[in-house]
CSV table of C-alpha atoms in Angstrom, one decimal:
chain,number,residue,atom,x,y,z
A,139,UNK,CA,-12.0,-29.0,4.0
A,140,UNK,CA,-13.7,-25.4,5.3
A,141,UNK,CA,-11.1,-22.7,5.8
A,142,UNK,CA,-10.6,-21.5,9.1
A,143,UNK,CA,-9.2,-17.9,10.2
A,144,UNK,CA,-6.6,-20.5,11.9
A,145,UNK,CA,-5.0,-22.1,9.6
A,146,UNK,CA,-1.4,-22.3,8.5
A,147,UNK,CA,-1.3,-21.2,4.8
A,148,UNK,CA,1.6,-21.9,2.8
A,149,UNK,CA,3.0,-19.6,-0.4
A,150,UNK,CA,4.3,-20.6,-3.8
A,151,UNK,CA,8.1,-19.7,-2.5
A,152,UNK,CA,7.7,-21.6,0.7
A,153,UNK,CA,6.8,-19.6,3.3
A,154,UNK,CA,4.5,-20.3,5.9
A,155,UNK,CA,1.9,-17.8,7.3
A,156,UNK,CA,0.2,-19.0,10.9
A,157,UNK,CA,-3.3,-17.9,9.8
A,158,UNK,CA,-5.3,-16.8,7.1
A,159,UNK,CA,-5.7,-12.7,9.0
A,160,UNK,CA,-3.5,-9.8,7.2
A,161,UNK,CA,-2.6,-6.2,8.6
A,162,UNK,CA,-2.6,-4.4,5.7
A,163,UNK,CA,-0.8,-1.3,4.8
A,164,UNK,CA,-1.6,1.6,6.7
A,165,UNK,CA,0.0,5.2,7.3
A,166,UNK,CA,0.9,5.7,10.5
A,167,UNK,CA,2.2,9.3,9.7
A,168,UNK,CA,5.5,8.4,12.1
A,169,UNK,CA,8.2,9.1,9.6
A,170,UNK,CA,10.8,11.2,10.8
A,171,UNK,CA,12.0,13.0,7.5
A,172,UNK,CA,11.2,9.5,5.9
A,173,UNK,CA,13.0,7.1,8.6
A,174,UNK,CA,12.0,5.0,11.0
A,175,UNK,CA,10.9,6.5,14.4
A,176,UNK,CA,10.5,4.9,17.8
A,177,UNK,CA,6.9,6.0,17.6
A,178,UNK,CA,7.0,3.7,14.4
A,179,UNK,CA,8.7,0.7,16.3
A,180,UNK,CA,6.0,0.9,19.4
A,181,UNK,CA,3.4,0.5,17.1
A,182,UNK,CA,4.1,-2.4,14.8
A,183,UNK,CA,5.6,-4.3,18.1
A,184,UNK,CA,2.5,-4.0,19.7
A,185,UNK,CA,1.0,-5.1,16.8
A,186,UNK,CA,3.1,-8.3,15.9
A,187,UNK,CA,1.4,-11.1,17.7
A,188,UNK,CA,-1.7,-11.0,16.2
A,189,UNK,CA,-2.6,-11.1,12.3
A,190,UNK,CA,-0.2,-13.8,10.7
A,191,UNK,CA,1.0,-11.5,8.1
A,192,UNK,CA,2.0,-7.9,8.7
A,193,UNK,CA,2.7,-5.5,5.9
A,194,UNK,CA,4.1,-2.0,6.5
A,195,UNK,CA,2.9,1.5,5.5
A,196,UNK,CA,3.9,2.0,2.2
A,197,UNK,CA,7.6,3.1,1.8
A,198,UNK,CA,9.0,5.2,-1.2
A,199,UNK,CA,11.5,4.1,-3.2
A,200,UNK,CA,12.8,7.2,-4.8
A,201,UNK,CA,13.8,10.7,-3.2
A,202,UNK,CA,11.3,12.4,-5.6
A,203,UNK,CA,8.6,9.4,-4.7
A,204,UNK,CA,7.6,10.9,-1.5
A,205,UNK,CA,6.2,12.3,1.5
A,206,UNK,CA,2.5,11.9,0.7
A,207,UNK,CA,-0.8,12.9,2.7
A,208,UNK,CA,1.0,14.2,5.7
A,209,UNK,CA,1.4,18.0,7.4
A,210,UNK,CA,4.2,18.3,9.3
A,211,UNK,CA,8.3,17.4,9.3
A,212,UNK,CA,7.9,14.7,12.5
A,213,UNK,CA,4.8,13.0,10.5
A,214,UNK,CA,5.8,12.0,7.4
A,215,UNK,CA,5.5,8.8,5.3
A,216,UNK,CA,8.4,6.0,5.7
A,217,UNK,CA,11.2,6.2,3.0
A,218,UNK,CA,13.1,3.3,1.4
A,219,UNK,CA,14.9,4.7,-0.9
A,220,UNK,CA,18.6,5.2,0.7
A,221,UNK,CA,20.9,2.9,2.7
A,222,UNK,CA,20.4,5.3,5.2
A,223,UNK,CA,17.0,4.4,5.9
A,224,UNK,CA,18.5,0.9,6.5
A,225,UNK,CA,19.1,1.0,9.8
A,226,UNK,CA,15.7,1.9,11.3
A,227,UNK,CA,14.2,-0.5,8.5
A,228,UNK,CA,16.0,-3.3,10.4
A,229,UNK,CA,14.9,-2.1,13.7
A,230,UNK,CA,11.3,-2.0,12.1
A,231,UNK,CA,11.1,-5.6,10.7
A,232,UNK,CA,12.9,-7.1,14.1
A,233,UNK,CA,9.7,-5.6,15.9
A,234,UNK,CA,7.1,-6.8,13.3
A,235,UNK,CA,8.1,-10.0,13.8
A,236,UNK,CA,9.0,-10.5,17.5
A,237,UNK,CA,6.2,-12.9,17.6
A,238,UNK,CA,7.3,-15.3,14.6
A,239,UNK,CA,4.8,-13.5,12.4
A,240,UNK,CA,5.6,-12.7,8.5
A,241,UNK,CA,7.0,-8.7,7.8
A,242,UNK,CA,6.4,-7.3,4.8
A,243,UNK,CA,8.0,-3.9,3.3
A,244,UNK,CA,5.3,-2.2,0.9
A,245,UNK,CA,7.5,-0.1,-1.5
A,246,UNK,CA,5.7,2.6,-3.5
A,247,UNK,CA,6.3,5.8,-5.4
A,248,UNK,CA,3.4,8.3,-4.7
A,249,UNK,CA,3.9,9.6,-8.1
A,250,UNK,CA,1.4,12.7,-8.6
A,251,UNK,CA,0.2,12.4,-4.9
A,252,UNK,CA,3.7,13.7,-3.5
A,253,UNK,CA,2.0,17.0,-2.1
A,254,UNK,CA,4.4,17.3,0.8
A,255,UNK,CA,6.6,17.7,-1.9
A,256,UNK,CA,5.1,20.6,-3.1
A,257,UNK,CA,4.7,22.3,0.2
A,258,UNK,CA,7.8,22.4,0.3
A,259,UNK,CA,8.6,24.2,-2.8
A,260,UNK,CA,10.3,20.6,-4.8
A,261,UNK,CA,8.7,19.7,-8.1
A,262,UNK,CA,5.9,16.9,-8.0
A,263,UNK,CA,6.5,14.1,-10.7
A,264,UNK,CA,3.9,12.0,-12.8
A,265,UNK,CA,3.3,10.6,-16.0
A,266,UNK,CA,2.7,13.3,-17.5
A,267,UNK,CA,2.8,17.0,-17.2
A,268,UNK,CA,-0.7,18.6,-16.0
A,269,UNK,CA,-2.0,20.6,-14.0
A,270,UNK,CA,-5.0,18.7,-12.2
A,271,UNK,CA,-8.5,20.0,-11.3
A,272,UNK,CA,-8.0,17.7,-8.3
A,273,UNK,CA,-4.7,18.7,-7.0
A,274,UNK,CA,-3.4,22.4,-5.3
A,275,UNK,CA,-0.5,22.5,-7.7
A,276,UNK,CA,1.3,20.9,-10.5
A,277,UNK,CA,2.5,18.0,-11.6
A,278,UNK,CA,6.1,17.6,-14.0
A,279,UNK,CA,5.8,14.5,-16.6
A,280,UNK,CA,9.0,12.1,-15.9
A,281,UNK,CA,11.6,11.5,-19.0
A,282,UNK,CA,11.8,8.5,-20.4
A,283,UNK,CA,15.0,8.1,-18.7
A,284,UNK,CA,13.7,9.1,-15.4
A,285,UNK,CA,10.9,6.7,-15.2
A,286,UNK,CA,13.6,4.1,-15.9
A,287,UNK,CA,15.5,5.0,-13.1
A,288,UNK,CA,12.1,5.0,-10.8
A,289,UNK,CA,12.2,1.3,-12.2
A,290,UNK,CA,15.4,0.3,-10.9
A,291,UNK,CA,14.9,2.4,-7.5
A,292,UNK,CA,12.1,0.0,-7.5
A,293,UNK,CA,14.5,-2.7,-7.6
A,294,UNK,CA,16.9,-1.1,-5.7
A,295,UNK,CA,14.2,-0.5,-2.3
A,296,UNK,CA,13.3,-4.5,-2.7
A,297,UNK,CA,17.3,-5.7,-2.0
A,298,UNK,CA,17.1,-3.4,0.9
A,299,UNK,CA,13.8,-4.9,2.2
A,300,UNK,CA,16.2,-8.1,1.9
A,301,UNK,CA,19.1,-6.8,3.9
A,302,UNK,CA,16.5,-5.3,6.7
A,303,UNK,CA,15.5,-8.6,7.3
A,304,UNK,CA,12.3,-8.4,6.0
A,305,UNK,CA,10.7,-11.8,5.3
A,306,UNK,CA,8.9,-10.5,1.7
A,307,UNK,CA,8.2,-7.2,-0.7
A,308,UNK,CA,4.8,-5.5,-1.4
A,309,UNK,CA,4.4,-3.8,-4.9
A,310,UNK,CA,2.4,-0.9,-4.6
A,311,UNK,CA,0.2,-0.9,-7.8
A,312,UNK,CA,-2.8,0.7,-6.2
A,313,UNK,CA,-4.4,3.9,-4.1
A,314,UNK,CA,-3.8,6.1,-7.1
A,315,UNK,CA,-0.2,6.2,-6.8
A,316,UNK,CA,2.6,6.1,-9.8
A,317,UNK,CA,2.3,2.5,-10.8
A,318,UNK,CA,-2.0,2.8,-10.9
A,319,UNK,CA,-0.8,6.6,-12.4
A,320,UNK,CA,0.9,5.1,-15.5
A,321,UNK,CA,-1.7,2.5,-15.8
A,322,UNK,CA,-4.6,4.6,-16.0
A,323,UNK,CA,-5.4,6.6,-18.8
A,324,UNK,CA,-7.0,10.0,-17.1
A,325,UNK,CA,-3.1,10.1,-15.7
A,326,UNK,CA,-1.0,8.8,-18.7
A,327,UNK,CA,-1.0,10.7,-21.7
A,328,UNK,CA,2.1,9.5,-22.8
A,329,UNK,CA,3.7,8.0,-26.3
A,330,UNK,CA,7.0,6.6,-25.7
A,331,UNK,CA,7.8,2.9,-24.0
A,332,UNK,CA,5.7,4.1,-21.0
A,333,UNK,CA,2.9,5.2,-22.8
A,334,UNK,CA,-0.8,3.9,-21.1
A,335,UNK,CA,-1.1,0.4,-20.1
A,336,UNK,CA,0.7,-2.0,-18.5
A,337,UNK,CA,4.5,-1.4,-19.8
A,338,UNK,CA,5.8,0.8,-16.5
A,339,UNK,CA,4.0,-2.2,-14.0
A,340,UNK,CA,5.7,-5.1,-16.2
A,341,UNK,CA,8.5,-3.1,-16.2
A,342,UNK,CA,8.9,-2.3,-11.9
A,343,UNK,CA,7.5,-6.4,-11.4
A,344,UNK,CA,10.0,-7.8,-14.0
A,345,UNK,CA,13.4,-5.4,-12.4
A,346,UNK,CA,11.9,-6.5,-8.8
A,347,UNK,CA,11.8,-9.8,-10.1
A,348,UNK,CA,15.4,-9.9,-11.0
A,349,UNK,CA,16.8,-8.5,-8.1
A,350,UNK,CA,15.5,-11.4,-5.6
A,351,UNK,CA,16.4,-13.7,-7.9
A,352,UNK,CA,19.9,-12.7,-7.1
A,353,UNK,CA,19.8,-11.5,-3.3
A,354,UNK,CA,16.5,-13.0,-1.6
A,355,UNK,CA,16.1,-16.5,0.2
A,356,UNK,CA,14.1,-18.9,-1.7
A,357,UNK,CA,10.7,-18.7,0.7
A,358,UNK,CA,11.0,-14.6,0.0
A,359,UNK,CA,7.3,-13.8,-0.3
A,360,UNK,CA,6.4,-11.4,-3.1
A,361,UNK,CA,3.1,-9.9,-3.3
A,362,UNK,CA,1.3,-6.7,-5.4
A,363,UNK,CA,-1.3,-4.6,-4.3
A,364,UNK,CA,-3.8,-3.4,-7.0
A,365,UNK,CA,-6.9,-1.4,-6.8
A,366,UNK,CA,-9.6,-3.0,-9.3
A,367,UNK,CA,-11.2,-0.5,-10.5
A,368,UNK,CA,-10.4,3.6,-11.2
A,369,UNK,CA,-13.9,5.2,-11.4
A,370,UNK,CA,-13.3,9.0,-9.8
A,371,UNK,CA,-15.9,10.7,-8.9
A,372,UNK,CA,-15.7,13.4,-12.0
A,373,UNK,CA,-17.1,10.8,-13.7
A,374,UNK,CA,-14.2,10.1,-15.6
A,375,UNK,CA,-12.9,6.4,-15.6
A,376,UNK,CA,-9.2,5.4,-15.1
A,377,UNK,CA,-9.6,1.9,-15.6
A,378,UNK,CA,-12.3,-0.8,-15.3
A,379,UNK,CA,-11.8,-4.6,-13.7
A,380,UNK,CA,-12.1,-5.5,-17.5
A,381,UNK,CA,-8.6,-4.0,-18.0
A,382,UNK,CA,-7.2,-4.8,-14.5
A,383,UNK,CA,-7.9,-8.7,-14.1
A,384,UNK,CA,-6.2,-8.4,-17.7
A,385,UNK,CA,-3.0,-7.1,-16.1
A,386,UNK,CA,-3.0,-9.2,-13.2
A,387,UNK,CA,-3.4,-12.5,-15.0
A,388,UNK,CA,0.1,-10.7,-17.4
A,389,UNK,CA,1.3,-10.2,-13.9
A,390,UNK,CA,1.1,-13.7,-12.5
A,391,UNK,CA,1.5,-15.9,-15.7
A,392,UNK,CA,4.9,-14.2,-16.4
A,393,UNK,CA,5.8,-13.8,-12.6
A,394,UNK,CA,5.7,-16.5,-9.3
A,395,UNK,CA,3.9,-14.3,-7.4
A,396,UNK,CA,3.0,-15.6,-3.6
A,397,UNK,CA,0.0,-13.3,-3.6
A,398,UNK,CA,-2.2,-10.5,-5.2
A,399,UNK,CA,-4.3,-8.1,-2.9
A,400,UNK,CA,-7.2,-6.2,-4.0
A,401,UNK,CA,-7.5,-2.5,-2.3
A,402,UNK,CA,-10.8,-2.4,-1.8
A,403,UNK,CA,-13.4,-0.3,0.8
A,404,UNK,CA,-15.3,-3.1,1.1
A,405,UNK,CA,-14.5,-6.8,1.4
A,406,UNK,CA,-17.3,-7.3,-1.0
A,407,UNK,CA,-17.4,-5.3,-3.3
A,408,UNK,CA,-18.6,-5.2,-6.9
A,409,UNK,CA,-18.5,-3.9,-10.1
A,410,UNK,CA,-21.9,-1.9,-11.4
A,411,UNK,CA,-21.9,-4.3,-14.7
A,412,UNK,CA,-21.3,-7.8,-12.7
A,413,UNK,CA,-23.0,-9.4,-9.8
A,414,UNK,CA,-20.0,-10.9,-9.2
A,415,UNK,CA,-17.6,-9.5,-6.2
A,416,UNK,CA,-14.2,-8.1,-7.3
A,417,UNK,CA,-12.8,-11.2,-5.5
A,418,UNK,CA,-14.4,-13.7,-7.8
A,419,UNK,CA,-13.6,-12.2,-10.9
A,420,UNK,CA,-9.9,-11.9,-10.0
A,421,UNK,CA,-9.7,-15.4,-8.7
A,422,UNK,CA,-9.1,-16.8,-12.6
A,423,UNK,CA,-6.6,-14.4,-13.0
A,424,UNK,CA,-4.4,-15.6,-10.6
A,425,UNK,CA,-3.6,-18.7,-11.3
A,426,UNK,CA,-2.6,-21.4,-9.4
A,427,UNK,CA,0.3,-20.0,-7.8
A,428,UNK,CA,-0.6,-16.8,-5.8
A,429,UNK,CA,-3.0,-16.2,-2.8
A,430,UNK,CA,-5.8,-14.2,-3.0
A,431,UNK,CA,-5.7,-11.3,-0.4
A,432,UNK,CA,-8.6,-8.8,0.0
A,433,UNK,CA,-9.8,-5.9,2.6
A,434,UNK,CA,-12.4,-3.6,3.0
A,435,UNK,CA,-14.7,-2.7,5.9
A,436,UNK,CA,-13.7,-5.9,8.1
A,437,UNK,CA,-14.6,-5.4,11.7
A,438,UNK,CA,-15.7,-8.5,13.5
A,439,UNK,CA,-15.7,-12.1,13.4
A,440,UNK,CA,-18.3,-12.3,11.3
A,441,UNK,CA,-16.9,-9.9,8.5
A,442,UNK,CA,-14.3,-11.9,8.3
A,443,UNK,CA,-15.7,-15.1,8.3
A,444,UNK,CA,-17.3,-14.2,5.0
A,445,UNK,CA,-14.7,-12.2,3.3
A,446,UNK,CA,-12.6,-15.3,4.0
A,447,UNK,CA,-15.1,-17.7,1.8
A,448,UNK,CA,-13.9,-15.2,-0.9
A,449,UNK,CA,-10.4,-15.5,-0.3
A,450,UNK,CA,-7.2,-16.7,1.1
A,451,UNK,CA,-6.5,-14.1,3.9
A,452,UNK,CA,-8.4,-11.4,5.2
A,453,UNK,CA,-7.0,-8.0,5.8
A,454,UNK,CA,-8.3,-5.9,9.2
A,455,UNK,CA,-7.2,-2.4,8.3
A,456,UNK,CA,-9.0,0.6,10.9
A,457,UNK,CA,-10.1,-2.3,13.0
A,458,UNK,CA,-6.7,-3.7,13.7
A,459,UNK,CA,-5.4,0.5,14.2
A,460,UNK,CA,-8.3,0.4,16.8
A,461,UNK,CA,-7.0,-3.0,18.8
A,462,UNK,CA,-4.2,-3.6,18.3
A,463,UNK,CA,-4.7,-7.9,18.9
A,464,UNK,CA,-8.1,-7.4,16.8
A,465,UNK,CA,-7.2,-10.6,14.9
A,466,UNK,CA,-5.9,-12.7,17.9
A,467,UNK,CA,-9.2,-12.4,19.2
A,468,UNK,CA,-11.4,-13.0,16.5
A,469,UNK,CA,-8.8,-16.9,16.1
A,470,UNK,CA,-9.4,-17.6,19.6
A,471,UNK,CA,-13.1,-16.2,20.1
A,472,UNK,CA,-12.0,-13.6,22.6
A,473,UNK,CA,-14.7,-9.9,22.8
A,474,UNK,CA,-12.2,-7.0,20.6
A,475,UNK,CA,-12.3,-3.2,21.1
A,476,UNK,CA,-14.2,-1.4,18.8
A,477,UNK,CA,-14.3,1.8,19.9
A,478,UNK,CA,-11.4,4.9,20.4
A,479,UNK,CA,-10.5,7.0,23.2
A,480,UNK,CA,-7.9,8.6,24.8
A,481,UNK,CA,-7.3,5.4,27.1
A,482,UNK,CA,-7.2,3.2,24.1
A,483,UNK,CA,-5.2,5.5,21.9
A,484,UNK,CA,-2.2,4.7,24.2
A,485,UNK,CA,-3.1,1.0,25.4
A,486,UNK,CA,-3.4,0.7,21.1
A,487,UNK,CA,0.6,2.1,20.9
A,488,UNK,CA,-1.2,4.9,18.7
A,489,UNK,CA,1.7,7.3,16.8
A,490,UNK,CA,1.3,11.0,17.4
A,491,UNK,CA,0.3,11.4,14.4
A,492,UNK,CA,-2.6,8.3,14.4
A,493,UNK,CA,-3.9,10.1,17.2
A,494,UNK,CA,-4.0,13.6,15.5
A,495,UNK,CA,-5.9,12.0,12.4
A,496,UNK,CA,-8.5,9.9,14.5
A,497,UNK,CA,-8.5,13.2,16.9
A,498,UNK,CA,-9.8,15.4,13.9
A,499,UNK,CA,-12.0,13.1,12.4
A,500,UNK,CA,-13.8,13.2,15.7
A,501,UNK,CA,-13.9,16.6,15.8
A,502,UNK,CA,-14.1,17.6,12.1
A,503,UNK,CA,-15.5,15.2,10.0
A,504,UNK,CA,-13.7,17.4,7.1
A,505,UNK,CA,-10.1,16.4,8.3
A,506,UNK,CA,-9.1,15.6,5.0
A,507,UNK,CA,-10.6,18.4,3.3
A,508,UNK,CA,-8.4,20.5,5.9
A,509,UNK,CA,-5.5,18.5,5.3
A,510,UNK,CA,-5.7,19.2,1.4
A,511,UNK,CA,-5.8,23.0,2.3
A,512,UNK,CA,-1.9,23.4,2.8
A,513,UNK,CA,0.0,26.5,1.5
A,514,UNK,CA,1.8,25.2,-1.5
A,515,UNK,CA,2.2,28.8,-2.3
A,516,UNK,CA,6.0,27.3,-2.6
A,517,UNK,CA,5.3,24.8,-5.4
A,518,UNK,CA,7.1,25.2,-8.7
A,519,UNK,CA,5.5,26.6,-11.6
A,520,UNK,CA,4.9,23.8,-14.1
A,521,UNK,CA,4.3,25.0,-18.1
A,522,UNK,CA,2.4,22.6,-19.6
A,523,UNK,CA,3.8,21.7,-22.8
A,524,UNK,CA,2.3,22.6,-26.4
């Protein structure tokens, strides 16, 4: 039978999705020193009657893991990583699922990307100690011990994502942060347990792992976000699919995952020595257990009608930012909203600090360039070691 965007999908653990659209992870820059906001709330309510499956922003899981990409105390990422964030965390998944749709908690640790960090004059960690070409300041390697504690803090944010009511857990193993850090080798230059590879992911997946087993209900849906390739644009090459269908197919023969979603720009994407998308060369990697979930430059019906012959759900990211009911409509045929104003900004629930970022890029196509321009005159001195 064809797949539709309609249908009811059903994961390995049990639970039941009502259609094959996903909002993916996106920063909504509504933190407010990490918690929850009611800027944060307006948005994903408005949000939760439309794509099936709704996954939050990705939340940090250990003091030192975060704020990244953000400019100002009242915009910052979302923060897991203390019962104190509970609260708001519970207000947060109630809203994202008003509407009987799934709520998922991403939890991440930005790892080297932590810059807000810096601004503020706190040490940046990494897997190793360097100081980047690409980055305003520098990074401190963990200890052995400490990236064992950023494993159980791992653990530690996906109980809480239990208690919040949250109906599953997002790994974040992607978007160059710590997990795709240690996995990469133009990050890890490491020689103990945690040296390159796939030791520190196996090691965050199998304490995760553990902790549902002994706090989650049984339908708990348990997913992990990758990126498949790491090609920067020095030329230098982190990783290649080769490597990272290798560690997804480690990931899902030792682990009952529900899903596995690629990080992509576009839904079909390939690699320069396949003619294969990224989506078929992962599917035999994953089994016969978890769902396939890809995203990338889907922005009508059309788009994702043919990114969902490639896999089992469909994620809308700037699209479903824009409209806030983008997939409702494309299910039931209705016209969407395509473009931003200042009209639709608010009909849309935007954050503050949405509407700053789709403000700039408006006016200043080099937002991010802008953005990367802070003062981290503050930032600690790292000595790199001999």
């Amino acid at each position: 039978m064809a797949k539709k965007l309609s249908d009811t999908v059903t994961f390995y653990h049990g639970a039941k999705v009502a259609n094959r659209m996903v909002q993916p992870p996106m920063l909504t820059n509504s933190g407010l020193k990490g918690a929850v906001s009611d800027d944060t709330l307006a948005y994903y309510k408005e949000r939760s009657d439309s794509a099936g499956m709704i996954i939050t922003e990705y939340t940090y899981v250990s003091e030192n893991g975060g704020p990244a990409m953000t400019w100002a105390d009242d915009r910052t990422q979302l923060a897991s990583y203390d019962d104190k964030f509970l609260p708001g965390l519970k207000k947060l998944a109630t809203a994202m699922k008003s509407h009987g749709n799934k709520a998922i908690l991403q939890i991440a640790h930005t790892g080297n990307n932590a810059n807000y960090r810096a601004y503020n004059g706190q040490t940046v960690y990494g897997p190793t100690t360097a100081n980047y070409d690409f980055l305003p300041y520098g990074v401190q390697g963990f200890t052995t011990e400490e990236a064992e504690q950023v494993v159980k803090d791992f653990g530690a944010a996906a109980k809480r994502a239990v208690e919040a009511g949250f109906d599953g857990i997002e790994i974040h193993g992607a978007n160059h942060y710590l997990l795709q850090q240690f996995f990469a080798k133009t990050t890890n230059k490491r020689s103990d347990k945690w040296s390159v590879g796939d030791s520190f992911p196996m090691a965050v997946v199998k304490e995760v792992f553990r902790v549902l087993k002994e706090c989650a209900p049984k339908d708990f849906i348990i997913g992990y976000r990758i990126s498949p390739e790491e090609i920067n644009s020095d030329g230098s090459v982190g990783y290649t699919w080769h490597e990272s269908t290798k560690l997804v197919k480690e990931l899902t023969d030792n682990f009952d995952f529900d899903y596995i979603h690629l990080s992509m720009a576009n839904y079909n994407d390939k690699p320069k020595d396949s003619d294969k998308t990224f989506a078929e060369l992962f599917r035999p990697a994953l089994g016969d257990k978890a769902k396939m979930i890809i995203v990338g430059n889907v922005n009508n019906r059309t788009s994702a009608r043919e990114a969902m012959k490639l896999s089992d759900f469909v994620a809308a990211g700037r699209a479903q930012i824009i409209d806030p009911h983008f997939a409702k409509k494309i299910i039931s045929g209705r016209i969407t909203t395509t473009k931003m104003s200042k009209r639709q900004e608010d009909r849309a629930k935007m954050t503050p600090g949405l509407k700053e970022i789709f403000d700039m890029k408006t006016k200043r196509p080099d937002w991010s360039e802008t953005m990367s321009k802070m003062d981290y005159s503050k930032a600690p001195e790292i000595h790199l070691p001999f």
